[in-house]
CSV table of C-alpha atoms and ligand atoms in Angstrom, one decimal:
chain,number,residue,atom,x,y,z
A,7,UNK,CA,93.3,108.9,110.5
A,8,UNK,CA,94.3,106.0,112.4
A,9,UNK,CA,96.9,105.1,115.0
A,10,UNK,CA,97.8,101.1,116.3
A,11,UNK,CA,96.9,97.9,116.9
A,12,UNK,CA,94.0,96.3,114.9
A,13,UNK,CA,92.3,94.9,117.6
A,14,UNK,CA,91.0,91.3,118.1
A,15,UNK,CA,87.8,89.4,117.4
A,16,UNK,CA,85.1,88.0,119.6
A,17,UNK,CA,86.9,85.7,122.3
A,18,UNK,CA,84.3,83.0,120.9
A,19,UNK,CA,86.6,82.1,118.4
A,20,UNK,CA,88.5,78.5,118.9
A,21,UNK,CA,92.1,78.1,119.6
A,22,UNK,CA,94.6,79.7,117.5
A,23,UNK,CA,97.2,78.1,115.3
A,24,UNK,CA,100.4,78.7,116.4
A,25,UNK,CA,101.7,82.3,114.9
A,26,UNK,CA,103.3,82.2,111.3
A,27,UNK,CA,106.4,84.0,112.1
A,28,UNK,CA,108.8,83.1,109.3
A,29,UNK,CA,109.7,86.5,108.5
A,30,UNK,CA,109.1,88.3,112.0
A,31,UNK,CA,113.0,88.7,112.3
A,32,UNK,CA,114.2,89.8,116.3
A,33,UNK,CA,116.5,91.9,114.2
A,34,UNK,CA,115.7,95.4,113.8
A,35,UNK,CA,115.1,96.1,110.0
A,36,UNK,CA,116.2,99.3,107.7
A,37,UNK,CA,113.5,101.2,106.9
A,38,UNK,CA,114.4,100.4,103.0
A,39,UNK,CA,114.0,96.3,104.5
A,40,UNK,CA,110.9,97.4,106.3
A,41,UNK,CA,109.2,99.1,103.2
A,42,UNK,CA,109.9,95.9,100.9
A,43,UNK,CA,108.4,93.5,103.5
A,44,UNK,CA,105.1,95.4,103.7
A,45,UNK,CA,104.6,95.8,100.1
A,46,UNK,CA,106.0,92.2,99.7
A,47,UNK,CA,102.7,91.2,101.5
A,48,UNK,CA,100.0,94.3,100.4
A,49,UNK,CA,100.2,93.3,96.6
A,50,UNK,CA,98.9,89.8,98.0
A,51,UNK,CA,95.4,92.0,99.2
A,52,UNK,CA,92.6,91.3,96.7
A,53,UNK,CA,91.4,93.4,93.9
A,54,UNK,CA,88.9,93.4,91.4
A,55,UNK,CA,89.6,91.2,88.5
A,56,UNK,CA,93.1,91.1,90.2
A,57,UNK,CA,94.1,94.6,88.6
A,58,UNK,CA,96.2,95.5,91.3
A,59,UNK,CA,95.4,98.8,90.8
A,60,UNK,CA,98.0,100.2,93.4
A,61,UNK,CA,101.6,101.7,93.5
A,62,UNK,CA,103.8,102.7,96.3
A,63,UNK,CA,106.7,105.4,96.9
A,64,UNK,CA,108.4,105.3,99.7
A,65,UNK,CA,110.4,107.7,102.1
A,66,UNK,CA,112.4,107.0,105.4
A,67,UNK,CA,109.9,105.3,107.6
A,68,UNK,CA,106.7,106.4,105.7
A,69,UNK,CA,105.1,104.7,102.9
A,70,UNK,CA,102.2,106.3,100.4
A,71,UNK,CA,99.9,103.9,98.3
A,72,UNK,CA,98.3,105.6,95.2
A,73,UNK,CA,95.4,103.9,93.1
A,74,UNK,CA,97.0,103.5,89.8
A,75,UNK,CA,94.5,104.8,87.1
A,76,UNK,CA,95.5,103.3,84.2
A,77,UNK,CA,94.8,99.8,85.9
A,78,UNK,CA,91.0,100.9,86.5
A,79,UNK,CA,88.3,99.3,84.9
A,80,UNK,CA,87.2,102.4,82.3
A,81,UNK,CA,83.9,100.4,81.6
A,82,UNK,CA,82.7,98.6,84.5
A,83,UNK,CA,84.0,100.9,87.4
A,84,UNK,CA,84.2,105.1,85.9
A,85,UNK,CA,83.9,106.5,89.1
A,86,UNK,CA,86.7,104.5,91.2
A,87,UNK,CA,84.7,102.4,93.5
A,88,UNK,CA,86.1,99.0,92.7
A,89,UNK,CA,89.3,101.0,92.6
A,90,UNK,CA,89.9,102.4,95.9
A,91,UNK,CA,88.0,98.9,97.3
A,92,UNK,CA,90.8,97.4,96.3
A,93,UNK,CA,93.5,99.9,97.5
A,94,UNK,CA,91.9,99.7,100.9
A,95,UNK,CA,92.3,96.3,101.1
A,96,UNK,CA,96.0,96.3,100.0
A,97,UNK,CA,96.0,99.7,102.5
A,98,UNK,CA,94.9,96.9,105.3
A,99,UNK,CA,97.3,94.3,104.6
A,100,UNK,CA,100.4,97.3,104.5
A,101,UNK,CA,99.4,98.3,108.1
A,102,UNK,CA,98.8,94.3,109.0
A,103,UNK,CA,102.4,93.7,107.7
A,104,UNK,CA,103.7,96.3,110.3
A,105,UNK,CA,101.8,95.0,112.7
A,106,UNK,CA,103.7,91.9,112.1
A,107,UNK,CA,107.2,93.8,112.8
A,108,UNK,CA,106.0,95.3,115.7
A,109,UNK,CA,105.3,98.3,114.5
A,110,UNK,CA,102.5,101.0,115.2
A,111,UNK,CA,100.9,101.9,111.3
A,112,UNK,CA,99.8,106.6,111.8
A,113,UNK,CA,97.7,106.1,108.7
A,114,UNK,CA,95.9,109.3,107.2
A,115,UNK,CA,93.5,108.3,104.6
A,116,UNK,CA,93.0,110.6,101.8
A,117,UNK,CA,95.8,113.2,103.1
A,118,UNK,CA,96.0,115.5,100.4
A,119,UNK,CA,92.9,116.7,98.7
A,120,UNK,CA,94.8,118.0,95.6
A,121,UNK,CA,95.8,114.4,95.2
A,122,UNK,CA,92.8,112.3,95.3
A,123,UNK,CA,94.8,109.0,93.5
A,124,UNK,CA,96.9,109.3,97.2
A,125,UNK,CA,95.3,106.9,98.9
A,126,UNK,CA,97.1,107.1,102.1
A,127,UNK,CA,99.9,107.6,104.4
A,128,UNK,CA,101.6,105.1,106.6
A,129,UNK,CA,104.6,106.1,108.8
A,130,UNK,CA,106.0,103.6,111.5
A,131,UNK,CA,108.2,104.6,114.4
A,132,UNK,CA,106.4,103.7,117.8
A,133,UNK,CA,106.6,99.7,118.3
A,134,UNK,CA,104.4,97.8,120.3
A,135,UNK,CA,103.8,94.0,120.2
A,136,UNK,CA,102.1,92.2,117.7
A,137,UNK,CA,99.0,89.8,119.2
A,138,UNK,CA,98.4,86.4,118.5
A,139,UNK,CA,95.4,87.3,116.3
A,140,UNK,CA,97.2,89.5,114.1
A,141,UNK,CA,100.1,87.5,113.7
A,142,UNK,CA,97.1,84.8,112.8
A,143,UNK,CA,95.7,87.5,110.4
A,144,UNK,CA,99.0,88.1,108.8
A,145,UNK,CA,99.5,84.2,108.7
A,146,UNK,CA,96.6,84.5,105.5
A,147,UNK,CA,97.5,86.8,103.7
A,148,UNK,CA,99.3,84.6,101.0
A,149,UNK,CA,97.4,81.4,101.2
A,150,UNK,CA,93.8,83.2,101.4
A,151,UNK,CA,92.0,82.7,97.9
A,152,UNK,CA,88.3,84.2,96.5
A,153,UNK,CA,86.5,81.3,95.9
A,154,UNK,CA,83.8,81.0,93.0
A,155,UNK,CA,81.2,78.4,93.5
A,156,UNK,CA,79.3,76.6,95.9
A,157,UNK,CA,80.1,75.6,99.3
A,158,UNK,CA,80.1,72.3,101.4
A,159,UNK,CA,76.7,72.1,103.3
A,160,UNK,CA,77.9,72.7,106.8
A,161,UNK,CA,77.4,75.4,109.8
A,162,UNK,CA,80.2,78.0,109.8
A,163,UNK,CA,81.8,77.8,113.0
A,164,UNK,CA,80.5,79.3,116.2
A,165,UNK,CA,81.3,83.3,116.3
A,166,UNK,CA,82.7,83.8,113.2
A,167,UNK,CA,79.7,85.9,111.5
A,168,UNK,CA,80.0,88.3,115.2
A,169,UNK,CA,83.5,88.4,114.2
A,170,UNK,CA,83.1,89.7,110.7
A,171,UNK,CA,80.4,92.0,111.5
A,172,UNK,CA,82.7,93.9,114.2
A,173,UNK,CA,85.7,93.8,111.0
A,174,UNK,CA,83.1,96.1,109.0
A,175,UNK,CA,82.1,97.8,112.2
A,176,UNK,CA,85.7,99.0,112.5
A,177,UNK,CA,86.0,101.0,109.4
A,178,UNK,CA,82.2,102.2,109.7
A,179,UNK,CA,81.3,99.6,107.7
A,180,UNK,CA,78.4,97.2,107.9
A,181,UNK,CA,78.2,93.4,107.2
A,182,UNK,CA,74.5,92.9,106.9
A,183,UNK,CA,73.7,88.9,106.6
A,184,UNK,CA,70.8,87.9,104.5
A,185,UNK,CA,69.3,85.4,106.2
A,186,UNK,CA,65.6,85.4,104.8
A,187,UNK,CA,65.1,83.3,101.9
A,188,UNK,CA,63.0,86.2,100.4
A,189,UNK,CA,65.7,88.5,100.1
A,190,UNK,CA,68.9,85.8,99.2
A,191,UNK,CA,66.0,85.1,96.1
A,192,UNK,CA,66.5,88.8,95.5
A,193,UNK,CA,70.2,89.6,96.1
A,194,UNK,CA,70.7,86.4,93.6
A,195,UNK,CA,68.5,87.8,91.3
A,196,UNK,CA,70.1,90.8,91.1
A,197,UNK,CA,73.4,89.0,90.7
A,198,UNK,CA,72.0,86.9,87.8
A,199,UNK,CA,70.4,90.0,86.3
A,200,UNK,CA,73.6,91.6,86.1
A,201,UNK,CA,75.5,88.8,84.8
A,202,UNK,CA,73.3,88.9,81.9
A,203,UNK,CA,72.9,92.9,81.2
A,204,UNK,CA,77.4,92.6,81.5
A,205,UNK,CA,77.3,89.5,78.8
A,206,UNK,CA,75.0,91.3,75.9
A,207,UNK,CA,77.3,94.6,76.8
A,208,UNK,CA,80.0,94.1,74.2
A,209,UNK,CA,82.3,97.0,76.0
A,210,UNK,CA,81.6,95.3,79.2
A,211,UNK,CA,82.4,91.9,77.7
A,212,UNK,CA,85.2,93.2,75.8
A,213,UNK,CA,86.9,94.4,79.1
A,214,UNK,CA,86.2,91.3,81.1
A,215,UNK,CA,88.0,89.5,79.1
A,216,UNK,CA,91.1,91.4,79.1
A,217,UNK,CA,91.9,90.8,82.7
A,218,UNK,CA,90.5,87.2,82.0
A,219,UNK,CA,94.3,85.9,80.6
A,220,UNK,CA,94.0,82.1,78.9
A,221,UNK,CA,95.9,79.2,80.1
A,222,UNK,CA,99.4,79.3,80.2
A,223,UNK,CA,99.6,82.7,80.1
A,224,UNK,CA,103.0,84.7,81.8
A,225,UNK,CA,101.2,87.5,82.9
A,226,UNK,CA,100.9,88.4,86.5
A,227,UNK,CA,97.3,90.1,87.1
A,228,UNK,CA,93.8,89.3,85.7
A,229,UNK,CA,92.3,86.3,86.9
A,230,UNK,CA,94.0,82.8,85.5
A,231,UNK,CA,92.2,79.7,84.8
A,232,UNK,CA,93.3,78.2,87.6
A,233,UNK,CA,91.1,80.8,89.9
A,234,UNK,CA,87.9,79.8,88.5
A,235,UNK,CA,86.0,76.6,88.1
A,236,UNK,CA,85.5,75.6,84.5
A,237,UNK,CA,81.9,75.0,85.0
A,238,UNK,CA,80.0,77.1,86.7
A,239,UNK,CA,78.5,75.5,90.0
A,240,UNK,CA,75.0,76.0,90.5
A,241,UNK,CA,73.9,76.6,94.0
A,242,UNK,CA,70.4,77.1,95.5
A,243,UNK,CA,69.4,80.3,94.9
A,244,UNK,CA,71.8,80.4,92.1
A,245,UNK,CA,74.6,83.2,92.7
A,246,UNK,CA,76.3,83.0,88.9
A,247,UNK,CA,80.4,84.1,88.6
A,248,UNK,CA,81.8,86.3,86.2
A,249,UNK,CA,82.3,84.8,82.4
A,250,UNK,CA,86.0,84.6,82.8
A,251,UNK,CA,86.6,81.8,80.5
A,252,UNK,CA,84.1,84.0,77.8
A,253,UNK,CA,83.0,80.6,75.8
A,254,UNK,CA,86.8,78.8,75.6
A,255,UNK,CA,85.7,76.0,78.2
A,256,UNK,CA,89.2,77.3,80.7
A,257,UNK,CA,89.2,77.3,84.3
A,258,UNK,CA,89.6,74.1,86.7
A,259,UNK,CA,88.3,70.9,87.0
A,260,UNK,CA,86.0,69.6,89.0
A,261,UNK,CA,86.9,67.5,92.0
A,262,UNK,CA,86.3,64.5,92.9
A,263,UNK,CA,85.9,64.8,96.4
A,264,UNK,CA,83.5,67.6,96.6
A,265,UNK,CA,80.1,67.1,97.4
A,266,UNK,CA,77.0,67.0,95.0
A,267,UNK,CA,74.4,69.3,97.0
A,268,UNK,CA,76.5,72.9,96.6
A,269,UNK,CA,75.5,75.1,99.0
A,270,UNK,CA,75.3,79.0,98.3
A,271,UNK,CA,76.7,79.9,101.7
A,272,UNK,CA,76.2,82.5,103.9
A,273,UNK,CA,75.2,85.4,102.0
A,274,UNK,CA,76.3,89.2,103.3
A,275,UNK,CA,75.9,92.7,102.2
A,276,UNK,CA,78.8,94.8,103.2
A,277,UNK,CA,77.5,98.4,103.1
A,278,UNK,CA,78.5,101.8,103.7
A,279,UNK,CA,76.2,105.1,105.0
A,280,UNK,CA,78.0,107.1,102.6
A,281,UNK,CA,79.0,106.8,99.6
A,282,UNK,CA,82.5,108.3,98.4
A,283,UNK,CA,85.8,107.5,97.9
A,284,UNK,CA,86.6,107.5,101.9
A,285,UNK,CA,83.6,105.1,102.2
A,286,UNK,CA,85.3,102.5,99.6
A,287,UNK,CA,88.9,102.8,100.8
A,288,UNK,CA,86.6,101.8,104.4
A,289,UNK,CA,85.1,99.4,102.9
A,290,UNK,CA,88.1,97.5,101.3
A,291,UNK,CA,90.1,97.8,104.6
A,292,UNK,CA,86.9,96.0,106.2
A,293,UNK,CA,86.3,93.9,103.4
A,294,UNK,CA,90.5,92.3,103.8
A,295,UNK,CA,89.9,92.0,107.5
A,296,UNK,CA,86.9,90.2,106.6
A,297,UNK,CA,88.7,87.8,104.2
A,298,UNK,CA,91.5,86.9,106.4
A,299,UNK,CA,89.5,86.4,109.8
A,300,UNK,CA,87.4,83.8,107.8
A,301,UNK,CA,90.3,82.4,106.2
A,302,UNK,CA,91.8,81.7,110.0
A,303,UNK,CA,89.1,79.5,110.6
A,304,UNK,CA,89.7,77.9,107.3
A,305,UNK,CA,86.6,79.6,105.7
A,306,UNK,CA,86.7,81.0,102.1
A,307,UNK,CA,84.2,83.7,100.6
A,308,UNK,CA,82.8,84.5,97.2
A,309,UNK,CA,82.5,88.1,96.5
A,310,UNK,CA,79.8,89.3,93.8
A,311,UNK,CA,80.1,93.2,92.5
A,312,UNK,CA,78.3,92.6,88.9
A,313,UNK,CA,75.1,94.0,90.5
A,314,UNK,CA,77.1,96.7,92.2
A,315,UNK,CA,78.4,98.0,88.6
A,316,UNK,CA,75.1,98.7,87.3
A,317,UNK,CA,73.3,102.1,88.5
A,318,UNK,CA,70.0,100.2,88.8
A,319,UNK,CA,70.7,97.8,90.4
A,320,UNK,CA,73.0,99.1,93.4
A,321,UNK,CA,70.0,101.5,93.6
A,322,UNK,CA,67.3,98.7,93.7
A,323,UNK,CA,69.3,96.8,96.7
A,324,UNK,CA,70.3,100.0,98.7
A,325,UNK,CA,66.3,100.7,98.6
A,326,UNK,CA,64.7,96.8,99.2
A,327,UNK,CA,67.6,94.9,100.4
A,328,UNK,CA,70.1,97.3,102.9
A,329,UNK,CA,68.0,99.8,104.6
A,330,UNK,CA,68.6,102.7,102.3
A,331,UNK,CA,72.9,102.1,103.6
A,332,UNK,CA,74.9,101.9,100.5
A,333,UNK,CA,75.9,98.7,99.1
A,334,UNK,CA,79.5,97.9,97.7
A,335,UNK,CA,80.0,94.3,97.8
A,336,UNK,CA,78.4,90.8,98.1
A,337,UNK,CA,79.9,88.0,99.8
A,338,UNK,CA,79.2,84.7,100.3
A,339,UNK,CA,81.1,82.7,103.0
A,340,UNK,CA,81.2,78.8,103.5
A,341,UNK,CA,83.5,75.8,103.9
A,342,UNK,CA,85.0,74.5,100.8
A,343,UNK,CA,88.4,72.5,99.4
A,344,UNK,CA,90.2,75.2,98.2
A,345,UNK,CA,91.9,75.0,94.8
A,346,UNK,CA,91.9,78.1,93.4
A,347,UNK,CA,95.0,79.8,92.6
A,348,UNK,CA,96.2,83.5,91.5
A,349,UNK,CA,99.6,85.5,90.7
A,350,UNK,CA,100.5,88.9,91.4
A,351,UNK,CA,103.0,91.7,90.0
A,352,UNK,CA,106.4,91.3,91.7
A,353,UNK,CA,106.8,94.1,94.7
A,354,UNK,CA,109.1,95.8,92.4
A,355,UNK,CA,107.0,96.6,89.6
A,356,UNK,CA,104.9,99.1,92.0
A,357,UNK,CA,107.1,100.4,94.2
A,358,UNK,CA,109.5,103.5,93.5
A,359,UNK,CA,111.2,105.7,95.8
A,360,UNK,CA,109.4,109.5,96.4
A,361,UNK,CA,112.8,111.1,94.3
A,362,UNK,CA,112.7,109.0,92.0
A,363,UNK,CA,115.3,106.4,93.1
A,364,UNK,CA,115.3,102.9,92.6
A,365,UNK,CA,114.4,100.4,96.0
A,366,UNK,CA,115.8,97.0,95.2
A,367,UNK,CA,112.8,94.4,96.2
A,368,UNK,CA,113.2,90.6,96.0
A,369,UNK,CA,110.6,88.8,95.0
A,370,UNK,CA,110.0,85.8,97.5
B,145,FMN,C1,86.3,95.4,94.7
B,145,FMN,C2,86.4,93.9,94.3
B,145,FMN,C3,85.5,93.4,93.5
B,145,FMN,C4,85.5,92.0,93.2
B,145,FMN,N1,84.5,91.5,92.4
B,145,FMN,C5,84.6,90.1,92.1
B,145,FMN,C6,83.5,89.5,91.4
B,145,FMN,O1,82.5,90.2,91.0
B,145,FMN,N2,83.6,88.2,91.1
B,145,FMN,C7,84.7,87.5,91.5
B,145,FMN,O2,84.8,86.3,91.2
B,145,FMN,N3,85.7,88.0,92.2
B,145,FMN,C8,85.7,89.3,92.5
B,145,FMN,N4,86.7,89.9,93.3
B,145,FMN,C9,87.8,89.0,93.7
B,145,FMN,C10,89.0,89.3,92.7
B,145,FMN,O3,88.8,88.7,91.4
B,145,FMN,C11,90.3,88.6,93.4
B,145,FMN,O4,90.6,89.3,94.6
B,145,FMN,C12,91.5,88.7,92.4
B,145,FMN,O5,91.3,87.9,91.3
B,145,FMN,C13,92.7,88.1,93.1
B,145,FMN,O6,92.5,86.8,93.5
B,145,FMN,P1,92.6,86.3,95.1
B,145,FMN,O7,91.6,87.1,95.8
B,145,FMN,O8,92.3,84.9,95.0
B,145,FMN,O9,94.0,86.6,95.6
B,145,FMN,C14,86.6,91.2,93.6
B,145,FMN,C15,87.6,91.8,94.5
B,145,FMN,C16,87.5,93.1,94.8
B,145,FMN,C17,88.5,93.7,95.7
């Protein structure tokens, strides 16, 4: 349960751009015009492979968001994790889009335990003005992109990491940086292990490559071509990406201007102490305000969960590599010209009213 304003970060932080408030109308909204907006902007939250594995109903001023079942990766991610991860994160960026309108997100997590696919509740009524920061935050949420590769080989700025850390902190979260060269060597590792257990799996190959659409394609989830580089940049220790392109040479070119020496980046562990489906839906409202802080001070991050799909291996870094806390993602942050690109399902397509009846949503 949660009530309010998402507070700010470290006052460390430089200046702030000037508050993207194109659709913050003075105007007060229908709750119908309210509901659109937020989901407008929470199908823009990240997920894994881009499944989108969310849908909405909505009721007067109350929204629900349900993890959509079929959309979940059957091989990769049985129990859910990577699931609700990404329903948090899209949970986040709902509340951040009230926040936006000046309005106060009640959010009960988990409110019904004979429906665990209902993610959450979010009602509005009370209002109270947005801040700068999470107009800032809200400012992201379209233009921030994962980024796969290296990074340019220069310092993050000054209180970002502290900034981070306190996003995990506020959903009981952790962001544990590995700094020691000993343990990056092993958290790549891992990563690389994984990679190739997940290529020689055929079913895990299989299903990688059906959210993995090829050029050109009309579809509107998996991860296009243009979100990945065509070949993979090797960093120092090497943290591989996913086989999108599965042997057809796809993804994006390199360019020109970016630098030779690719650095891995700042590499983080964002853990959990428990381990169950309140702990991921946690962990993917952390991980989004983790994503967009960065992305205000034009940062990007690379987040890694092949190790975290294998038993083993989640078991081996929980025990040598995050103090026994449970591990669900791992990110790497740095500077970097951003060209990836993605798509998502129009609002429409996962949002339906609680009887049943149609709300009209235009896709901007
Ligand atoms: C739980 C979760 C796991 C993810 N795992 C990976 C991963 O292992 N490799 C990767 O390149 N991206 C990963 N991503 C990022 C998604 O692929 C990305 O969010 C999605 O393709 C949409 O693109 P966007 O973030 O640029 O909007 C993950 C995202 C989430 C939420």
């Amino acid at each position: 349960m949660g009530t309010g304003r998402l507070p700010e970060p470290g006052s460390s932080l430089p200046a702030a751009p000037p508050p993207d408030a194109e659709k913050a109308s003075p105007e007060p909204l229908t709750a119908a015009e309210i509901t659109r907006y937020v989901v407008t902007a929470a199908v823009w939250a990240p997920s894994v492979h881009n499944t989108q594995p969310w849908r909405f109903t909505a009721s007067g001023q109350q929204l629900s968001l349900y993890a959509d079942i079929e959309r979940r990766l059957q091989v990769a991610d049985p129990d859910g994790r990577e699931m609700m991860i990404s329903c948090g994160a899209a949970l986040f960026t709902a509340r951040l889009a009230l926040r936006s309108l000046g309005y106060l997100p009640e959010t009960q997590v988990l409110p019904d335990p004979g429906q665990p696919l209902l993610v959450a509740r979010v009602r509005w009524a009370r209002r109270a003005a947005r801040t700068e920061f999470e107009q800032r935050l809200f400012g992201q949420v379209r233009r921030r992109r994962t980024h796969r590769g290296g990074f340019d080989p220069v310092p993050l700025p000054r209180g970002l990491l502290a900034a981070l850390r306190d996003s995990a902190a506020r959903y009981g979260a952790m962001l544990r940086i590995i700094a020691d060269d000993g343990r990056r060597a092993a958290l790549a590792a891992a990563v690389q292990a994984a990679g190739r257990v997940q290529r020689l799996d055929s079913a895990r190959a299989r299903e990688l490559a059906r959210w993995a659409p090829a050029p050109g394609s009309a579809r509107a989830d998996g991860v296009p071509p243009a979100g990945y580089p065509a070949r993979d940049e090797h960093t120092s220790p090497d943290f591989p990406g996913r086989d999108f392109a599965h042997g057809h040479g796809w993804g994006l070119p390199p360019l020109s201007t970016a630098s030779l020496f690719r650095s891995a980046g700042v590499v983080a562990l964002l853990t959990t102490a428990d381990d169950r489906p309140p702990d991921w839906i946690n962990a993917g409202q952390a991980l989004q305000r983790i994503l967009l802080t960065a992305s205000t001070l034009g940062v990007a991050a690379a987040l890694h969960t092949q190790p975290i799909e294998l038993d083993w291996l989640r078991e081996s870094i929980r025990t040598h590599l995050s103090d026994g806390a449970n591990p669900q993602l791992v990110l790497r942050f740095g500077a970097v010209i951003q060209a990836a690109d993605s798509v998502r399902r129009p609002p429409a397509d996962v949002l339906a009213g609680s009887d049943g009846e149609d709300i009209k949503v235009s896709d901007e």
